[in-house]
PDB file of C-alpha atoms in Angstrom:
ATOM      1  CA  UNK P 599      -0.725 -22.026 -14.061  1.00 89.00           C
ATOM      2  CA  UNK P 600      -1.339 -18.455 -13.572  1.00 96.00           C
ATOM      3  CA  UNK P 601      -1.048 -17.032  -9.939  1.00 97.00           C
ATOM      4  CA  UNK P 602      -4.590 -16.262  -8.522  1.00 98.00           C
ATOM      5  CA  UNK P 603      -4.128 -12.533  -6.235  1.00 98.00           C
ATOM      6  CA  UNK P 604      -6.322 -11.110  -3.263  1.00 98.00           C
ATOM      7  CA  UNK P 605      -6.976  -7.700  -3.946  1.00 98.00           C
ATOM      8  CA  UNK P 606      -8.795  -6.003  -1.314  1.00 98.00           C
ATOM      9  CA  UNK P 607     -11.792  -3.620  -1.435  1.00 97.00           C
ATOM     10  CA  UNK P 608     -12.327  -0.543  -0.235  1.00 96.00           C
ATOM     11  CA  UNK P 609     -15.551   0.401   0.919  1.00 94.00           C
ATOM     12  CA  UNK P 610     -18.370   3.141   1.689  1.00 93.00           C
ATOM     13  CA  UNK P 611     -20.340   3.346   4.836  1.00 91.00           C
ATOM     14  CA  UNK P 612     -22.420   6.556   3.262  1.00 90.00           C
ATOM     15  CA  UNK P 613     -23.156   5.030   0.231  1.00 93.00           C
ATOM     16  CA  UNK P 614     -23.375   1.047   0.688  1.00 91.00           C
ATOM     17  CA  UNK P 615     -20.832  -0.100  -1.550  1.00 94.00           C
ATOM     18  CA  UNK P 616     -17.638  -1.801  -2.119  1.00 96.00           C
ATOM     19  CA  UNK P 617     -14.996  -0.998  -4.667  1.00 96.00           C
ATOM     20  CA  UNK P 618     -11.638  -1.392  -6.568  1.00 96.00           C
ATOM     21  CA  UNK P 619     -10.225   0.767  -9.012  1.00 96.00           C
ATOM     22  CA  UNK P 620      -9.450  -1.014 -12.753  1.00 97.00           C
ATOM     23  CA  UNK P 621      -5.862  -0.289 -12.605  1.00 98.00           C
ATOM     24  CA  UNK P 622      -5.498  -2.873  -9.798  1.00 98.00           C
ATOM     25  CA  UNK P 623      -7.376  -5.211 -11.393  1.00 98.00           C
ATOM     26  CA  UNK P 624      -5.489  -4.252 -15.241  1.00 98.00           C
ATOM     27  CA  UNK P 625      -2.323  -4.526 -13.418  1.00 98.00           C
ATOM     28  CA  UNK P 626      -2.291  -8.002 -11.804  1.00 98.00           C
ATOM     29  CA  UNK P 627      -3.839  -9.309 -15.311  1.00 98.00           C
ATOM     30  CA  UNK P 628      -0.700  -7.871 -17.379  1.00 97.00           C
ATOM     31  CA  UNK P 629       1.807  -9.441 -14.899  1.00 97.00           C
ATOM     32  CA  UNK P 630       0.222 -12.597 -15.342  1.00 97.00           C
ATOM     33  CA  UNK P 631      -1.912 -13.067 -12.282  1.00 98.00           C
ATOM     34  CA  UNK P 632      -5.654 -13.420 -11.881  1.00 98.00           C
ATOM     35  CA  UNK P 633      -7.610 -10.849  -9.748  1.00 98.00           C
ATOM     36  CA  UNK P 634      -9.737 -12.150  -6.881  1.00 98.00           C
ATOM     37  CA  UNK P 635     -11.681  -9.052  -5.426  1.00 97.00           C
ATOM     38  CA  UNK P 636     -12.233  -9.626  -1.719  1.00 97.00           C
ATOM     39  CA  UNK P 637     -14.271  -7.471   0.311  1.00 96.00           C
ATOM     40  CA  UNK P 638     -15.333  -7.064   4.017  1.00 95.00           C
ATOM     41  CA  UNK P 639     -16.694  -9.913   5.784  1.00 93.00           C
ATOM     42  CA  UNK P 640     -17.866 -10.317   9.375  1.00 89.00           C
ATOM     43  CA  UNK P 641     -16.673 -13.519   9.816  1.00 91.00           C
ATOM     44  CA  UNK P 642     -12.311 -12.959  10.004  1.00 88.00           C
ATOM     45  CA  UNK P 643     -12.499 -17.071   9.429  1.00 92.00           C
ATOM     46  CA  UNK P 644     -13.728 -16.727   6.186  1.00 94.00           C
ATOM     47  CA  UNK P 645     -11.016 -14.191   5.391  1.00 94.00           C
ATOM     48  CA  UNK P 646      -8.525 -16.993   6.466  1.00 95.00           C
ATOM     49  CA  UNK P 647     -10.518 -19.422   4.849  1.00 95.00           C
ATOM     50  CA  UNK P 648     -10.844 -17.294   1.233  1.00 96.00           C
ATOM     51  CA  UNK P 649      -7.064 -16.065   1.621  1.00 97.00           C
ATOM     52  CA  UNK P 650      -5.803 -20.065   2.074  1.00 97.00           C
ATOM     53  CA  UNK P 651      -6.598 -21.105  -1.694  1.00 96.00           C
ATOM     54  CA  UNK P 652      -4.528 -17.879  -3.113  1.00 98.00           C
ATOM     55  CA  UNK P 653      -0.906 -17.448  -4.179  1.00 98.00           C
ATOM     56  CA  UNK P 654      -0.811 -13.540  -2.949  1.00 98.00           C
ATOM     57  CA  UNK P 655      -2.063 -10.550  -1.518  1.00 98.00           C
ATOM     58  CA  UNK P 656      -2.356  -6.950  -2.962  1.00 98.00           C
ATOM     59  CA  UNK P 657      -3.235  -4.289  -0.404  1.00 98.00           C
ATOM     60  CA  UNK P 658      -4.640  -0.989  -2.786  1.00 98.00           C
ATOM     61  CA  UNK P 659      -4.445   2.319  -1.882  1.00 97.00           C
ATOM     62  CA  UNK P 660      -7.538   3.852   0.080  1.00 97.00           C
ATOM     63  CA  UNK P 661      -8.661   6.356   2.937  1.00 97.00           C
ATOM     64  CA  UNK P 662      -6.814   6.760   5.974  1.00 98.00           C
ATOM     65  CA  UNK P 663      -6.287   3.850   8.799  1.00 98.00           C
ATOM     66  CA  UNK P 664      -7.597   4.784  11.833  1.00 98.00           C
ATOM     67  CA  UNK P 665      -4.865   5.738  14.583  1.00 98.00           C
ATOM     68  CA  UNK P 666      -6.488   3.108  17.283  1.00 98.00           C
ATOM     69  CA  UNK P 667      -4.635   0.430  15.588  1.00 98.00           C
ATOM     70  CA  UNK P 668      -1.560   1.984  16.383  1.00 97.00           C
ATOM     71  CA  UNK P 669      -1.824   3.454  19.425  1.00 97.00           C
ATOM     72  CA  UNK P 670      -2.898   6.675  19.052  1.00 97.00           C
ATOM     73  CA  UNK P 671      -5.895   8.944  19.636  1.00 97.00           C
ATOM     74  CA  UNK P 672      -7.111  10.880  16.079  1.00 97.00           C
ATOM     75  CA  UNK P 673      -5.694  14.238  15.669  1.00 95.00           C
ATOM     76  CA  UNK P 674      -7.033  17.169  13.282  1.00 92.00           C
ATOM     77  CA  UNK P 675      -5.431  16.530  10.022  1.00 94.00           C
ATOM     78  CA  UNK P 676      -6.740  12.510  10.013  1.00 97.00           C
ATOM     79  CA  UNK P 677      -9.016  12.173   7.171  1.00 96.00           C
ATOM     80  CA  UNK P 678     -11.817   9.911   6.411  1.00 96.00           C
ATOM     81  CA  UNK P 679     -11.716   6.608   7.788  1.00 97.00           C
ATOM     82  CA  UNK P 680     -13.550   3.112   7.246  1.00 97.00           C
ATOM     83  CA  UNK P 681     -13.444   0.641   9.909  1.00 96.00           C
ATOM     84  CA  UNK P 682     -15.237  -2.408   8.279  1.00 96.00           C
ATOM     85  CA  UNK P 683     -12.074  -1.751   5.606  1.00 97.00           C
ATOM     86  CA  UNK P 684      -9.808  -1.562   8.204  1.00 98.00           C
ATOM     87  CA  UNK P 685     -10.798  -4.800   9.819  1.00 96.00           C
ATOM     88  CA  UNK P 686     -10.553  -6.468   6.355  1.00 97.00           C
ATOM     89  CA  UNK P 687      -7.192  -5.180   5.422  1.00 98.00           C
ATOM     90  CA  UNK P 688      -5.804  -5.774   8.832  1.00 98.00           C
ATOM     91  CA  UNK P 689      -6.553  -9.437   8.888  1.00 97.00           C
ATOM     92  CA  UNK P 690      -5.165  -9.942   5.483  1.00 98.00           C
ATOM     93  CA  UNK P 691      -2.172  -8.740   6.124  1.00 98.00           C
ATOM     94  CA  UNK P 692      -2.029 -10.519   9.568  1.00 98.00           C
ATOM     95  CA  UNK P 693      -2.810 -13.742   8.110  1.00 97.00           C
ATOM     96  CA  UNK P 694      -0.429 -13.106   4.782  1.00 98.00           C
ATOM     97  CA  UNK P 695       2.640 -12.558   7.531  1.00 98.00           C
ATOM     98  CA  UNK P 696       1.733 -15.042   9.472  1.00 98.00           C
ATOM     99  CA  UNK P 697       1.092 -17.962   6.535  1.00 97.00           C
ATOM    100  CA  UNK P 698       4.465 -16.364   4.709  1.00 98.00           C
ATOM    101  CA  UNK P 699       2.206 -15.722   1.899  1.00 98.00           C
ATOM    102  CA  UNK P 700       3.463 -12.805  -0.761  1.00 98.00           C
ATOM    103  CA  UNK P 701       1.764  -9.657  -0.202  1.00 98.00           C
ATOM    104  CA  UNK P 702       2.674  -6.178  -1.691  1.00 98.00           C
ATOM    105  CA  UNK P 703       0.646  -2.731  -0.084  1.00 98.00           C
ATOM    106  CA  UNK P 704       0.369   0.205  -2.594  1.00 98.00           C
ATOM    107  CA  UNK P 705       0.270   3.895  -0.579  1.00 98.00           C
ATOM    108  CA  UNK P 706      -2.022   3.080   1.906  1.00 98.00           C
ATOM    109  CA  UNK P 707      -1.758  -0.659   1.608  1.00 98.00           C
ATOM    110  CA  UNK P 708       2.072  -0.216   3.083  1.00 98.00           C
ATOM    111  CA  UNK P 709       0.482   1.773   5.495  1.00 98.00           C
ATOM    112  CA  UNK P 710      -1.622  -1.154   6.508  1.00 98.00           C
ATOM    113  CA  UNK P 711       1.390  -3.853   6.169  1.00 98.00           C
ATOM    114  CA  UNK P 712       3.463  -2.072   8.563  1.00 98.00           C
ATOM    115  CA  UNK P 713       0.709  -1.349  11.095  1.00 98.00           C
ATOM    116  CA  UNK P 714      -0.220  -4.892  10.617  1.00 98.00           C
ATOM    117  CA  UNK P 715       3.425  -5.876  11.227  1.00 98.00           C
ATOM    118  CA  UNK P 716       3.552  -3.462  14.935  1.00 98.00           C
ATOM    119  CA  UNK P 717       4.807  -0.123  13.379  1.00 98.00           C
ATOM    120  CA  UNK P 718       3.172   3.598  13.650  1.00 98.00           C
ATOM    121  CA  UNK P 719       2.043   6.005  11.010  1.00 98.00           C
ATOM    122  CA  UNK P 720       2.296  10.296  10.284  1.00 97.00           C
ATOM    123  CA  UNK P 721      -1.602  10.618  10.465  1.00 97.00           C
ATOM    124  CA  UNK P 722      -0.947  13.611   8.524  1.00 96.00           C
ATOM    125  CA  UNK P 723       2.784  14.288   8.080  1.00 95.00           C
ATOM    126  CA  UNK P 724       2.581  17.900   6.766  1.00 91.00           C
ATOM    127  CA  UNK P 725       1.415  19.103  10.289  1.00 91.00           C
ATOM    128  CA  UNK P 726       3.534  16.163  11.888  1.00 93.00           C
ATOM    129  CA  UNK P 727       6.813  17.326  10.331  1.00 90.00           C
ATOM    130  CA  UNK P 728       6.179  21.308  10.200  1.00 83.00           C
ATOM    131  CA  UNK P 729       5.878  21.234   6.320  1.00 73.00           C
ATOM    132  CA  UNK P 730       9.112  20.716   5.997  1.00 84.00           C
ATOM    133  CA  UNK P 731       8.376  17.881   3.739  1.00 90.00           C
ATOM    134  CA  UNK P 732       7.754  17.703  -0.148  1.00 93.00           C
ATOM    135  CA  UNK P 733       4.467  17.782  -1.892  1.00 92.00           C
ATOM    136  CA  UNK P 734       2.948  14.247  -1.419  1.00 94.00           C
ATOM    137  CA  UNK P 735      -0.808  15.458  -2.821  1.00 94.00           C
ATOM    138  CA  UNK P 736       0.434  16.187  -6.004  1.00 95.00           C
ATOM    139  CA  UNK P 737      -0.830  18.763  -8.394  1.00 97.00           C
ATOM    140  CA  UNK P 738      -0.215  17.199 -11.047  1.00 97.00           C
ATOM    141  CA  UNK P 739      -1.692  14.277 -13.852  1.00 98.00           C
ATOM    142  CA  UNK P 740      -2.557  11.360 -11.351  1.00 97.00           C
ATOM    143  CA  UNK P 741       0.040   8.707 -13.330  1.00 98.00           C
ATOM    144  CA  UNK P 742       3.248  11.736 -13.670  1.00 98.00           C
ATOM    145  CA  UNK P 743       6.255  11.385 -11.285  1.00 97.00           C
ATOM    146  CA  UNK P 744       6.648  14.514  -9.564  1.00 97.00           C
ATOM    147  CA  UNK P 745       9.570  13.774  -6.605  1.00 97.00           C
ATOM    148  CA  UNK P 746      12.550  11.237  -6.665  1.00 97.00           C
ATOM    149  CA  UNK P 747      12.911   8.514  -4.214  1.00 98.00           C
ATOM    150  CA  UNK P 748      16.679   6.832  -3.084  1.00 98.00           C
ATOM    151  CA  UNK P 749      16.767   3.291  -3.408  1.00 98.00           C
ATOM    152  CA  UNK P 750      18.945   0.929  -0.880  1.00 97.00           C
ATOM    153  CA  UNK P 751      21.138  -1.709  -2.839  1.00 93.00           C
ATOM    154  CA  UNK P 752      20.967  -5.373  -2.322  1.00 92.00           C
ATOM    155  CA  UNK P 753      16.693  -4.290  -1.873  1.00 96.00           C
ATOM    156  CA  UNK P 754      14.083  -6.255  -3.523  1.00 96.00           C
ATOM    157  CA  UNK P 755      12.852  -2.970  -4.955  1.00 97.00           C
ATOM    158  CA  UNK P 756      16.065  -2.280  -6.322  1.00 97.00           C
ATOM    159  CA  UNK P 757      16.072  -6.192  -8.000  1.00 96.00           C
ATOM    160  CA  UNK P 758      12.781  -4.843  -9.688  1.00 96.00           C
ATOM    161  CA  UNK P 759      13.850  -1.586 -11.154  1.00 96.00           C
ATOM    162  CA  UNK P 760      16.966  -2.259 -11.573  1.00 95.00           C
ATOM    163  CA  UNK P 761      17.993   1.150 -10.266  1.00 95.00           C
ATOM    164  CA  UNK P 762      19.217   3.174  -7.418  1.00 96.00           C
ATOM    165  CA  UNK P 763      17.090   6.261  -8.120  1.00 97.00           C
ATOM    166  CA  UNK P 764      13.512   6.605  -9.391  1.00 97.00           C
ATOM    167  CA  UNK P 765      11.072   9.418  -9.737  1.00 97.00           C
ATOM    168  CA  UNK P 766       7.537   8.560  -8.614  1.00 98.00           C
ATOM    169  CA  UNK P 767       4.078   9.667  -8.143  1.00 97.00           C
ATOM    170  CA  UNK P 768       2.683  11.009  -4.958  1.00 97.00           C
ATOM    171  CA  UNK P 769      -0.907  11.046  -3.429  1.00 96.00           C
ATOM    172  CA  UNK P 770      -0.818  10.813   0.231  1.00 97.00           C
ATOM    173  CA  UNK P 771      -0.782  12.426   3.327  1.00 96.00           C
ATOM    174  CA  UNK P 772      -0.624   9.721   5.787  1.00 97.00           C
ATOM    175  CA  UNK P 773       3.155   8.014   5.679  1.00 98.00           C
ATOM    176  CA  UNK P 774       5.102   5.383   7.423  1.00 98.00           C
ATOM    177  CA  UNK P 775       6.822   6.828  10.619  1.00 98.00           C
ATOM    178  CA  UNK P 776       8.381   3.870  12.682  1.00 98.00           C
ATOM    179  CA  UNK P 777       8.698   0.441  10.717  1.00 98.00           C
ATOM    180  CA  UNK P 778       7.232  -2.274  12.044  1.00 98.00           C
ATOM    181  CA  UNK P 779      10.105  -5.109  13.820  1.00 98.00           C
ATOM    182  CA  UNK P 780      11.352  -7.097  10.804  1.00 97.00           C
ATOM    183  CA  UNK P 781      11.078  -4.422   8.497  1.00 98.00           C
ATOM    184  CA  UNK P 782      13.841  -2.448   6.601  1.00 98.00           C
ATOM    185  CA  UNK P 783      13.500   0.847   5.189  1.00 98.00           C
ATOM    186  CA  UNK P 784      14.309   0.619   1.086  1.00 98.00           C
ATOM    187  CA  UNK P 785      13.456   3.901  -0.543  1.00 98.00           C
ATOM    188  CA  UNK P 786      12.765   7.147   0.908  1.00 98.00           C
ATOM    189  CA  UNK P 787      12.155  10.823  -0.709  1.00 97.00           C
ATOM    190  CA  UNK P 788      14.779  13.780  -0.222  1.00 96.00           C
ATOM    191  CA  UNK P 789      12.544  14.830   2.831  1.00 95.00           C
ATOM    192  CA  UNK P 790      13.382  11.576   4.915  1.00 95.00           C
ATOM    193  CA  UNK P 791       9.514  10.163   4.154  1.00 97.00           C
ATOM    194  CA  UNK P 792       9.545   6.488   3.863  1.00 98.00           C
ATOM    195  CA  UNK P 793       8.229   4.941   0.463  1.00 98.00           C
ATOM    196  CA  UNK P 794       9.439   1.251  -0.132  1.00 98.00           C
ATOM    197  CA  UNK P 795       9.754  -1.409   3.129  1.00 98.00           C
ATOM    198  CA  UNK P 796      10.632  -5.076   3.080  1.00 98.00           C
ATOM    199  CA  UNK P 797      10.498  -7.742   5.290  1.00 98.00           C
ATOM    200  CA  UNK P 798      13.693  -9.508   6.283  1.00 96.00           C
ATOM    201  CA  UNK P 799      12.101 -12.832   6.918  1.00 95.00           C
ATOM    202  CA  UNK P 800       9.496 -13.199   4.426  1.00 97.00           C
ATOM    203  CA  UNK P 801       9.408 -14.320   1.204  1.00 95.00           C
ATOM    204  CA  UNK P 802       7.919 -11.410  -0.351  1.00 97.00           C
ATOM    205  CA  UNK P 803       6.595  -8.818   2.077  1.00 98.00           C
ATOM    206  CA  UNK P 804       6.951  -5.169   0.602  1.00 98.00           C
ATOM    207  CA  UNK P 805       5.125  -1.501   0.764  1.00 98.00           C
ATOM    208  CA  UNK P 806       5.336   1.002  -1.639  1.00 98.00           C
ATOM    209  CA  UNK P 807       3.812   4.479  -0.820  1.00 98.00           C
ATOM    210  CA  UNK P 808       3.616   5.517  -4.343  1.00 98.00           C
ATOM    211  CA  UNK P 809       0.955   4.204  -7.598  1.00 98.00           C
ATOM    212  CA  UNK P 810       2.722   2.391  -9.611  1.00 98.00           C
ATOM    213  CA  UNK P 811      -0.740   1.421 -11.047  1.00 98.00           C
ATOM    214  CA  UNK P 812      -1.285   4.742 -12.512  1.00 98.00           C
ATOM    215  CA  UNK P 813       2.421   4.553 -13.765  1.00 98.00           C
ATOM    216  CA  UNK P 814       3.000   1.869 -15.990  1.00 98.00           C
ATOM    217  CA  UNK P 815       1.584   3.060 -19.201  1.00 97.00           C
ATOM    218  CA  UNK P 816       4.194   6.030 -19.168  1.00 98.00           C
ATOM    219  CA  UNK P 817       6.872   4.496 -17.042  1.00 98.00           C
ATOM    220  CA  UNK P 818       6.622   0.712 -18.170  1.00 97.00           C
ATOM    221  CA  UNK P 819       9.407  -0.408 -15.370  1.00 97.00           C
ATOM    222  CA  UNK P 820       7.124   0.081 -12.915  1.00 98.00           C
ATOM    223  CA  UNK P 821       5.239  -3.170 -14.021  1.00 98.00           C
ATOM    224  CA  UNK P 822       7.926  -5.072 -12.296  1.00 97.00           C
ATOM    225  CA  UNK P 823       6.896  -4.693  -8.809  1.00 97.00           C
ATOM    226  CA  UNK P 824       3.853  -6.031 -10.044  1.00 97.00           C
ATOM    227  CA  UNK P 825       5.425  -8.992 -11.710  1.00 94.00           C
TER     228      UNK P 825
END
């Protein structure tokens, strides 16, 4: 029986809409998995009620997370936020943890996982670490792997890719900055910015701050995480 996945939409105040790009959808379809697009609802107990007949949980990437949920007033280089997707993503990871259920965050879905978890975000870590960091917004074709990420043995992302290096792609600004308790640190660029964590007591808790999405038609091992 095939595995039915949560996959969260984003949304538009401005324009009165709610979205997902195909890739998500494309992705969870090759691995085996059926798509179940969820988006924002008022009522959090229908989130929990929805998220209770589903076998996992994919957080997609999106606009920035507003700083209030982690403390912190909004400073100049925060982008656009959405709150109603906020709320929506928030709760699904909250009950995913919580109910053990799998659930993997793509770029700013492990932004939203580790929040979700009690960590803290770089709300824009170019002017957070003095530019000393790489290019994250690449300039480059959306699905090309422009900077290399370290892997940590004995790492569920390692188990997927079967590797201790990897070269992925990059569009973000906003980053992980202190992981949430429970959470280890698994891959990280040459500038110290995180991009893979895990829990240690779930199941199958992990963030990656890259698109392996937009990857897998060039770089076919990336389908693994999906798997």
């Amino acid at each position: 029986m095939k595995a039915v996945i949560a996959l969260t939409c984003g949304c538009s105040s401005e324009e009165g809409r709610y979205y997902v790009r195909e890739a998500y959808v494309r992705c969870i379809e090759a691995a085996g998995g059926i798509p179940l697009l969820v988006p924002p609802l008022e009522d959090q107990g229908d989130i929990q009620h929805l998220l209770r007949s589903v076998d996992g949980v994919l957080l997609p990437g999106g606009v920035d997370i507003d700083p209030i949920h982690f403390g912190e007033e909004p400073m100049e280089g925060l982008g656009t936020i959405e709150p109603h997707w906020d709320r929506l993503e928030l709760a699904a990871a909250r009950f995913a943890l919580a109910s053990d259920l799998p659930i993997l965050g793509i770029c700013r879905g492990v932004q939203v996982l580790n929040v979700a978890a009690g960590g803290s975000l770089y709300q824009d870590i170019a002017s957070q670490t003095k530019g000393k960091c790489l290019q994250h917004s690449q300039k480059a074709p959306r699905w090309y792997a422009t900077h290399s990420i370290k892997i940590e043995p004995n790492s569920l992302l390692g188990e997927m890719l079967g590797t201790k290096t990897a070269r992925v792609n990059s569009h973000h600004h906003q980053a992980v900055k202190i992981p949430a308790p429970g959470f280890k640190v698994t891959a990280a660029s040459a500038d110290g910015i995180i991009e893979c964590i895990e829990s240690e007591k779930h199941r199958f808790a992990c963030g990656v701050q890259w698109h392996p999405e937009l990857m897998v038609e060039h770089y076919p091992e990336q389908m693994e995480i999906f798997r």
